[in-house]
């Protein structure tokens, strides 16, 4: 008996592979593979989540009204132009689904977030990959890759999995060089980890431009990864289009409450950002001091370590598992020579650095 055949562009998709939580032997280890907050979730968000335990029998607010209003108040936005999703991943898929299809092109930088390719192929669009500049986003290369078929451009800033960052002038130049019928999606999943005052101007662009969509998430610095809450901001026509294909009731009641509380917990965000900046810098310096290793400059809550000497990334990945650490090895994203390592607690960061140093010395 013959099973129904998927569309060829669906059949060609390589599924998303999440960060592992256990070793090859099935033992739970220190997880530094998914860029989660090592401090967990702030107390106000946990309390708000728990307070909704009595509402499990009711559908959540389909308009996420309180969440949209809280985001608008926090960032100076129009609440009617805020969209929300099951993580920012859903919004990235919505962008491709609403504005690209068969015969269109979706553009991303080399070493971009793996969901971009899935979102493009899911709707039958052709993925175009622009060259990088030493693992960073190359604005000129992106603009050179634009064709009359380009409908969506995905840029993560800071980028995942490299951690690199494009400044305000870079983002402005990219937007200025795109045609008006091309949607620029600026994925800011790690924006809250930037130094205070750092701003790529994406939200400002989205306030005034018709073809810019900014996406963010509560999964990272806010520590709400389990609830999968993302949001985005764009022009009224863009947001209207996204709502047409958005899943109904896509953000849970408890998740909405926790997210609103997290937005008001500046102390937790500041503590998380400051800790990350301190130990990210320490980790990069420590890795760069080891012969054959190089840390790509990062503004996110992880570091991409390049293995360019005797110790290979695969050997380090397997050796770290044996020592009780799970990190991210990304051969499927063209990075067989690199590991992406989340900045954990001080103890975790020192421990994984020591383990790598020991393996490098023995190689």
XYZ file of C-alpha atoms in Angstrom:
363
model
C 0.000 0.000 0.000
C 1.345 3.411 -1.020
C 1.297 6.231 1.534
C 0.457 9.807 0.541
C 3.570 11.576 -0.744
C 4.510 14.942 0.761
C 5.252 17.853 -1.504
C 8.846 17.638 -2.762
C 9.847 20.800 -0.910
C 8.556 19.263 2.327
C 10.379 16.016 1.665
C 13.619 17.992 1.255
C 13.448 19.551 4.753
C 16.022 18.473 7.305
C 14.109 18.574 10.618
C 15.182 20.978 13.347
C 17.442 19.293 15.893
C 17.083 20.738 19.393
C 19.893 20.839 21.910
C 20.361 17.503 23.624
C 19.539 16.998 27.295
C 21.226 13.636 27.906
C 24.502 11.927 27.044
C 24.822 8.990 24.656
C 24.398 6.687 27.663
C 21.163 8.433 28.624
C 22.583 10.205 31.668
C 21.294 13.715 32.328
C 24.195 16.151 32.242
C 24.911 19.863 32.605
C 23.009 21.258 29.643
C 24.829 24.015 27.763
C 23.265 23.286 24.386
C 20.104 25.410 24.193
C 21.093 28.888 25.432
C 18.765 28.780 28.429
C 19.111 31.147 31.376
C 21.324 29.525 34.059
C 19.361 31.389 36.747
C 16.084 29.791 35.662
C 12.988 31.999 35.850
C 12.458 35.146 37.914
C 10.295 34.850 41.043
C 7.510 37.211 39.825
C 7.096 35.227 36.608
C 6.983 31.928 38.504
C 4.350 33.301 40.885
C 2.217 34.657 38.040
C 2.414 31.315 36.252
C 1.382 29.389 39.362
C -1.536 31.731 40.018
C -3.217 30.582 36.796
C -3.457 26.918 37.839
C -7.202 27.297 38.364
C -7.863 28.358 34.754
C -6.804 25.170 32.947
C -10.350 24.473 31.720
C -10.633 27.748 29.793
C -9.108 28.811 26.519
C -6.565 31.631 26.838
C -7.282 35.157 25.657
C -7.002 34.749 21.869
C -5.818 38.336 21.499
C -3.170 38.149 24.260
C -4.450 41.584 25.251
C -2.575 42.078 28.524
C 0.663 40.816 26.998
C 0.401 43.102 23.978
C -0.366 46.081 26.185
C 2.555 45.296 28.497
C 4.951 44.997 25.549
C 3.646 48.229 24.064
C 4.124 50.064 27.367
C 7.631 48.624 27.866
C 8.956 49.481 24.422
C 6.786 52.390 23.290
C 4.835 50.444 20.674
C 1.327 50.390 19.221
C -0.316 47.327 20.823
C -2.394 46.676 17.708
C 0.850 46.061 15.803
C 2.216 43.466 18.232
C 1.903 39.818 17.220
C 2.533 36.855 19.516
C 3.388 33.256 18.894
C 4.507 29.867 20.122
C 8.036 31.127 20.557
C 9.456 33.498 18.005
C 9.847 30.392 15.823
C 6.144 30.500 14.971
C 6.398 34.132 13.932
C 9.380 33.351 11.688
C 7.288 30.652 10.022
C 4.370 33.074 9.702
C 6.609 35.604 7.938
C 7.681 33.077 5.328
C 4.166 31.703 5.014
C 2.524 35.068 4.472
C 5.073 36.625 2.133
C 6.857 33.832 0.225
C 5.921 30.744 -1.727
C 6.738 28.633 -4.745
C 8.867 30.642 -7.187
C 9.993 33.137 -4.526
C 13.338 33.420 -2.756
C 14.088 33.704 0.959
C 17.502 35.114 1.805
C 19.648 34.524 4.854
C 23.288 34.834 5.851
C 25.553 31.802 5.994
C 25.501 30.271 9.494
C 22.037 31.664 10.137
C 19.404 30.203 12.453
C 18.334 26.788 11.128
C 14.606 27.600 11.399
C 14.938 30.069 8.495
C 15.639 27.280 6.025
C 12.776 25.166 7.344
C 10.381 28.137 7.171
C 11.393 28.842 3.574
C 11.201 25.252 2.345
C 7.938 24.659 4.171
C 6.176 27.054 1.782
C 8.059 25.906 -1.313
C 10.301 28.977 -1.545
C 13.940 28.757 -2.596
C 16.500 29.437 0.111
C 19.391 31.694 -0.896
C 22.426 31.878 1.391
C 24.736 34.892 1.283
C 28.413 34.470 2.223
C 29.523 35.428 5.715
C 32.402 37.701 6.769
C 34.448 35.620 9.217
C 31.258 34.094 10.646
C 29.517 37.484 10.861
C 26.684 38.942 8.764
C 28.043 40.521 5.570
C 25.628 43.307 4.626
C 27.160 43.802 1.184
C 26.917 40.089 0.439
C 23.261 40.051 1.466
C 22.426 43.021 -0.744
C 24.326 41.478 -3.657
C 22.212 38.327 -3.330
C 18.875 40.157 -3.632
C 17.001 39.448 -6.868
C 13.526 40.358 -8.162
C 12.370 37.059 -6.620
C 13.516 37.922 -3.080
C 10.505 38.246 -0.789
C 11.891 37.713 2.726
C 15.305 38.410 4.258
C 16.070 36.822 7.638
C 18.770 38.367 9.837
C 19.373 37.348 13.448
C 20.988 40.085 15.510
C 22.854 38.953 17.576
C 23.197 36.009 15.248
C 22.606 32.387 16.187
C 24.745 30.228 16.164
C 27.710 32.609 15.837
C 26.792 35.327 18.365
C 28.004 38.088 16.041
C 26.325 41.491 15.960
C 25.493 44.052 13.271
C 25.313 47.656 14.471
C 22.672 50.284 13.774
C 24.323 51.613 10.618
C 24.651 48.074 9.223
C 20.967 47.325 9.757
C 19.915 50.710 8.358
C 22.058 50.169 5.257
C 20.607 46.707 4.729
C 17.055 48.015 4.972
C 17.764 50.969 2.680
C 19.119 48.614 0.021
C 16.110 46.311 -0.075
C 13.149 46.770 -2.416
C 9.885 47.869 -0.812
C 8.194 44.541 -1.620
C 10.783 42.565 0.350
C 10.155 41.888 4.068
C 13.179 42.328 6.323
C 12.813 40.099 9.399
C 15.199 41.025 12.221
C 15.308 38.201 14.738
C 16.281 39.656 18.124
C 16.011 36.556 20.307
C 19.177 37.599 22.167
C 18.726 41.384 22.121
C 18.361 41.658 25.900
C 21.918 40.382 26.314
C 23.379 43.425 24.570
C 25.222 45.958 26.716
C 22.966 48.710 28.125
C 22.510 51.386 25.490
C 23.354 49.123 22.559
C 20.609 49.235 19.949
C 20.614 48.143 16.321
C 17.642 50.399 15.557
C 15.408 47.514 14.482
C 12.381 48.470 16.561
C 12.744 52.062 15.413
C 12.739 50.865 11.799
C 9.695 48.708 12.445
C 7.810 51.692 13.873
C 8.109 53.615 10.615
C 8.861 51.210 7.766
C 6.221 49.138 6.005
C 8.531 46.198 5.290
C 10.263 45.448 8.610
C 9.283 42.799 11.164
C 11.177 42.475 14.452
C 10.834 39.275 16.475
C 11.772 38.564 20.099
C 11.273 35.774 22.622
C 10.732 35.164 26.330
C 12.657 31.879 26.090
C 16.135 33.262 26.659
C 16.889 36.000 29.192
C 13.395 35.832 30.735
C 13.741 32.100 31.419
C 10.356 31.043 30.023
C 11.541 28.523 27.428
C 9.030 25.862 28.493
C 6.083 28.153 27.771
C 7.207 29.048 24.225
C 6.255 32.725 24.100
C 7.443 34.922 21.274
C 6.365 38.264 19.918
C 6.929 40.533 16.972
C 6.356 44.084 15.795
C 5.764 45.443 12.327
C 3.543 47.616 10.187
C -0.219 47.175 10.329
C -0.423 45.450 6.901
C 2.337 42.986 7.830
C 0.805 42.133 11.208
C -2.655 41.738 9.646
C -1.251 39.220 7.171
C 0.487 37.245 9.912
C -2.682 37.059 12.004
C -4.532 35.464 9.093
C -2.393 32.319 9.367
C -1.498 32.435 13.061
C -2.747 29.478 15.107
C -5.634 30.421 17.417
C -5.043 30.432 21.178
C -1.305 30.080 20.542
C -0.075 31.516 23.868
C -1.279 29.872 27.074
C -2.992 31.779 29.879
C -0.234 30.993 32.374
C 2.391 31.851 29.775
C 0.830 35.236 29.101
C 0.703 35.997 32.826
C 4.293 34.901 33.369
C 5.501 36.962 30.411
C 3.767 40.110 31.668
C 5.372 39.621 35.087
C 8.779 38.963 33.502
C 8.595 42.249 31.616
C 8.432 44.085 34.933
C 11.282 42.160 36.542
C 14.160 44.414 35.499
C 16.345 43.226 38.385
C 16.306 39.640 37.084
C 17.097 40.763 33.540
C 19.944 43.009 34.718
C 21.435 40.260 36.861
C 21.224 37.767 33.993
C 22.776 40.174 31.483
C 25.602 41.247 33.804
C 26.484 37.668 34.735
C 26.463 36.655 31.087
C 28.725 39.553 30.030
C 31.266 38.736 32.746
C 31.493 35.012 32.108
C 31.173 35.223 28.331
C 34.242 37.483 28.289
C 36.099 35.187 30.690
C 35.218 32.108 28.653
C 36.273 33.686 25.350
C 39.599 34.823 26.809
C 40.206 31.363 28.256
C 39.394 29.600 24.982
C 41.515 32.011 22.903
C 44.493 31.233 25.133
C 44.364 27.545 24.161
C 46.417 26.650 21.108
C 44.187 25.713 18.169
C 40.983 27.241 19.568
C 39.257 30.510 18.671
C 36.157 32.117 20.153
C 34.035 34.024 17.648
C 33.193 37.454 19.171
C 29.719 37.101 20.694
C 27.047 39.466 22.002
C 24.644 36.652 22.908
C 24.510 34.223 25.841
C 26.717 31.653 24.163
C 30.108 31.383 22.532
C 30.963 29.675 19.250
C 34.340 27.990 19.656
C 36.283 27.080 16.510
C 38.568 24.043 16.730
C 41.424 24.733 14.339
C 44.171 22.595 15.878
C 44.761 18.971 16.921
C 41.631 18.731 19.064
C 38.570 18.454 16.814
C 35.112 19.747 17.605
C 33.670 16.245 17.378
C 36.246 14.847 19.808
C 35.622 17.735 22.191
C 31.843 17.253 21.936
C 32.131 13.567 22.757
C 34.728 14.166 25.459
C 32.573 16.794 27.132
C 29.672 14.351 27.184
C 31.854 11.838 28.961
C 32.684 14.543 31.501
C 29.031 15.440 32.047
C 28.523 18.457 29.730
C 26.141 18.699 26.789
C 27.030 21.415 24.250
C 25.950 21.981 20.637
C 27.908 20.481 17.740
C 26.546 21.760 14.419
C 27.882 19.786 11.431
C 24.429 20.064 9.855
C 24.837 23.846 9.719
C 28.220 23.762 8.044
C 30.080 23.993 11.344
C 31.674 20.553 11.894
C 34.707 22.369 13.284
C 32.836 24.330 15.966
C 30.911 23.980 19.206
C 28.283 26.415 20.418
C 28.439 26.576 24.191
C 25.896 28.339 26.408
C 27.272 30.563 29.170
C 26.076 28.816 32.323
C 26.679 29.470 35.989
C 30.197 30.342 37.129
C 30.746 26.729 38.190
C 29.459 25.350 34.883
C 31.480 27.811 32.811
C 34.690 27.134 34.688
C 34.045 23.409 34.513
C 33.468 23.185 30.779
C 36.474 25.440 30.127
C 38.709 23.229 32.265
C 37.467 20.116 30.507
C 38.239 21.604 27.067
C 41.675 22.742 28.230
C 42.478 19.237 29.499
C 41.413 17.644 26.205
C 43.386 20.168 24.159
C 46.514 19.514 26.220
C 46.149 15.764 25.691
C 45.439 15.958 21.950
